[in-house]
Coordinates of C-alpha atoms in Angstrom, one line a residue:
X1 CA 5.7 17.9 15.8
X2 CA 3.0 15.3 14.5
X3 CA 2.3 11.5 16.2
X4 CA 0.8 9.1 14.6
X5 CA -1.0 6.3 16.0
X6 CA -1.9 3.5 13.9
X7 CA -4.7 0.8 14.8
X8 CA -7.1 -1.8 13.4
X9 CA -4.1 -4.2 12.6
X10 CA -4.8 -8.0 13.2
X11 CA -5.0 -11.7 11.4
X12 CA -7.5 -12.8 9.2
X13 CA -8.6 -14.9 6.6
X14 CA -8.1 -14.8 3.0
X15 CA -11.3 -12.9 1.8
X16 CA -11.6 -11.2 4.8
X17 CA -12.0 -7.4 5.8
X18 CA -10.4 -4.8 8.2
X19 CA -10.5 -1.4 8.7
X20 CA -7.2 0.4 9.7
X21 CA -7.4 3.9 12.0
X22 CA -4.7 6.3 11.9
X23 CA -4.7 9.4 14.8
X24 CA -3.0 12.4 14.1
X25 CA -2.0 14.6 16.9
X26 CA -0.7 18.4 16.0
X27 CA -2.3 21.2 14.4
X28 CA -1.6 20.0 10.6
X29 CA -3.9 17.3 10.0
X30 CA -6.8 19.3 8.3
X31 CA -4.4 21.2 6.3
X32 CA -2.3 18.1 4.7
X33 CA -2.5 15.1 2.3
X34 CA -2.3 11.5 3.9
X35 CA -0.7 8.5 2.6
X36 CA -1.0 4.8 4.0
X37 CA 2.1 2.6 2.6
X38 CA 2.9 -1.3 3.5
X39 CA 6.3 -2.9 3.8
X40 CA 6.0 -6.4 3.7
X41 CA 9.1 -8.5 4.6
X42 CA 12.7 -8.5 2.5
X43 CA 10.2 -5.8 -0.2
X44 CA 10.5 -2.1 -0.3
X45 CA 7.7 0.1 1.2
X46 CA 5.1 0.9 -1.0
X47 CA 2.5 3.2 -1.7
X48 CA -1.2 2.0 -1.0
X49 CA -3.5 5.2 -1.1
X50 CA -3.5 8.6 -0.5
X51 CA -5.7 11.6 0.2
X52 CA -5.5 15.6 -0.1
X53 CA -7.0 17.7 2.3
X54 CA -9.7 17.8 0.2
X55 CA -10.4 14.0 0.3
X56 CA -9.5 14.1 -3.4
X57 CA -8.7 9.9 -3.1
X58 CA -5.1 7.9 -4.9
X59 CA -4.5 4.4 -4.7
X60 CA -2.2 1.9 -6.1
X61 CA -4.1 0.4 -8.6
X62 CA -1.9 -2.8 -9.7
X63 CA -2.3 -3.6 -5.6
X64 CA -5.5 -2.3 -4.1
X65 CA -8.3 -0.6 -6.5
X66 CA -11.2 -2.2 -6.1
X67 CA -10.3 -3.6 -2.5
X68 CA -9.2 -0.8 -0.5
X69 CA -11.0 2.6 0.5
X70 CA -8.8 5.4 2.3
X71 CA -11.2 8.0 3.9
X72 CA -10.5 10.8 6.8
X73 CA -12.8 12.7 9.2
X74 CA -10.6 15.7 9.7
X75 CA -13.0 16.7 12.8
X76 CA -11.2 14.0 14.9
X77 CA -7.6 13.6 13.2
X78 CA -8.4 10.6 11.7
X79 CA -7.3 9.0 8.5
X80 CA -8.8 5.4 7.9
X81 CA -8.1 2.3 5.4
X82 CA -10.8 -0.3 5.2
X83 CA -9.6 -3.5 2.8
X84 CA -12.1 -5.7 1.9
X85 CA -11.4 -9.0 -0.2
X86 CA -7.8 -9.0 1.8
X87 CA -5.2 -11.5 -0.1
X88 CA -2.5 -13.0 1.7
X89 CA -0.1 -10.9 -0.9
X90 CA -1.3 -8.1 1.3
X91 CA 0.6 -9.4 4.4
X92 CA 2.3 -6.3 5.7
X93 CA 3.4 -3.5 8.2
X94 CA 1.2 -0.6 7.4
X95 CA 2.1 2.5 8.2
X96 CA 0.2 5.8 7.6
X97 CA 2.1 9.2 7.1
X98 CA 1.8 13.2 6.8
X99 CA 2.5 14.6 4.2
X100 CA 2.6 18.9 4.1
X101 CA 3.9 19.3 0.7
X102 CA 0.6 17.8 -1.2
X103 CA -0.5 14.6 -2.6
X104 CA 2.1 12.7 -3.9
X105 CA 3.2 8.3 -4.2
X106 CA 6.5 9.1 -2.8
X107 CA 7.6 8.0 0.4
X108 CA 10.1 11.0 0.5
X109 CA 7.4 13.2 0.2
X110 CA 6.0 11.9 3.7
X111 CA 7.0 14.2 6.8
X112 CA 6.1 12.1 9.6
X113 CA 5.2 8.6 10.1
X114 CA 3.2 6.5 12.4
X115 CA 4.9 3.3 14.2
X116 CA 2.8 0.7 12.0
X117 CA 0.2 -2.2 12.5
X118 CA 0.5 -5.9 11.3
X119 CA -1.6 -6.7 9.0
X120 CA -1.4 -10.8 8.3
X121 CA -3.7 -12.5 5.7
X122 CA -4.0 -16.4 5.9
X123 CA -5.0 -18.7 2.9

């Protein structure tokens, strides 16, 4: 079984930064592909980035290239997302997830998924 513990959530400012930490507990962190999606409210969840084992990086380029950085330090579980330039389009729950099959978009392709962190952007 994998927990996730997402943190790092908060309000701020149009223009703004933060930096979102996700913990992993278990033995399969190292060996599978994270994914950090958003669901912001009445909208579908959707994919922000990704990254392989490898750190080989995906990101949801209409949304987030340019702003967003996903990174992971496999030595302490660890999965991060640090948004810069934050829009108040990006209000959202963000949740980050496991995923053992490989990279992949795909919420279904997502084992296990943290609890999520509020992310609210004023204008």
């Amino acid at each position: 079984q994998v927990q996730l513990v997402e943190s790092g959530g908060g309000l701020v400012q149009a223009g703004g930064s933060l930096r979102l930490s996700c913990v992993a507990s278990g033995r399969t962190f190292g060996s599978s592909s994270m994914g950090w999606f958003r669901q912001a409210p009445g909208k579908e969840r959707e994919f922000v980035a990704g990254i392989t084992k490898s750190g080989v990086m995906t990101y949801n380029t209409d949304s987030v290239k340019g702003r967003f950085t996903i990174s992971r330090d496999n030595a302490k579980n660890t999965v991060y997302l640090q948004m810069n330039s934050l829009k108040p389009e990006d209000t959202a729950v963000y949740y980050c997830a496991v995923s053992p099959y490989g990279s992949t978009t795909a919420s279904s392709g997502y084992a296990y998924w943290g609890q999520g962190t509020q992310v609210t952007v004023s204008s």
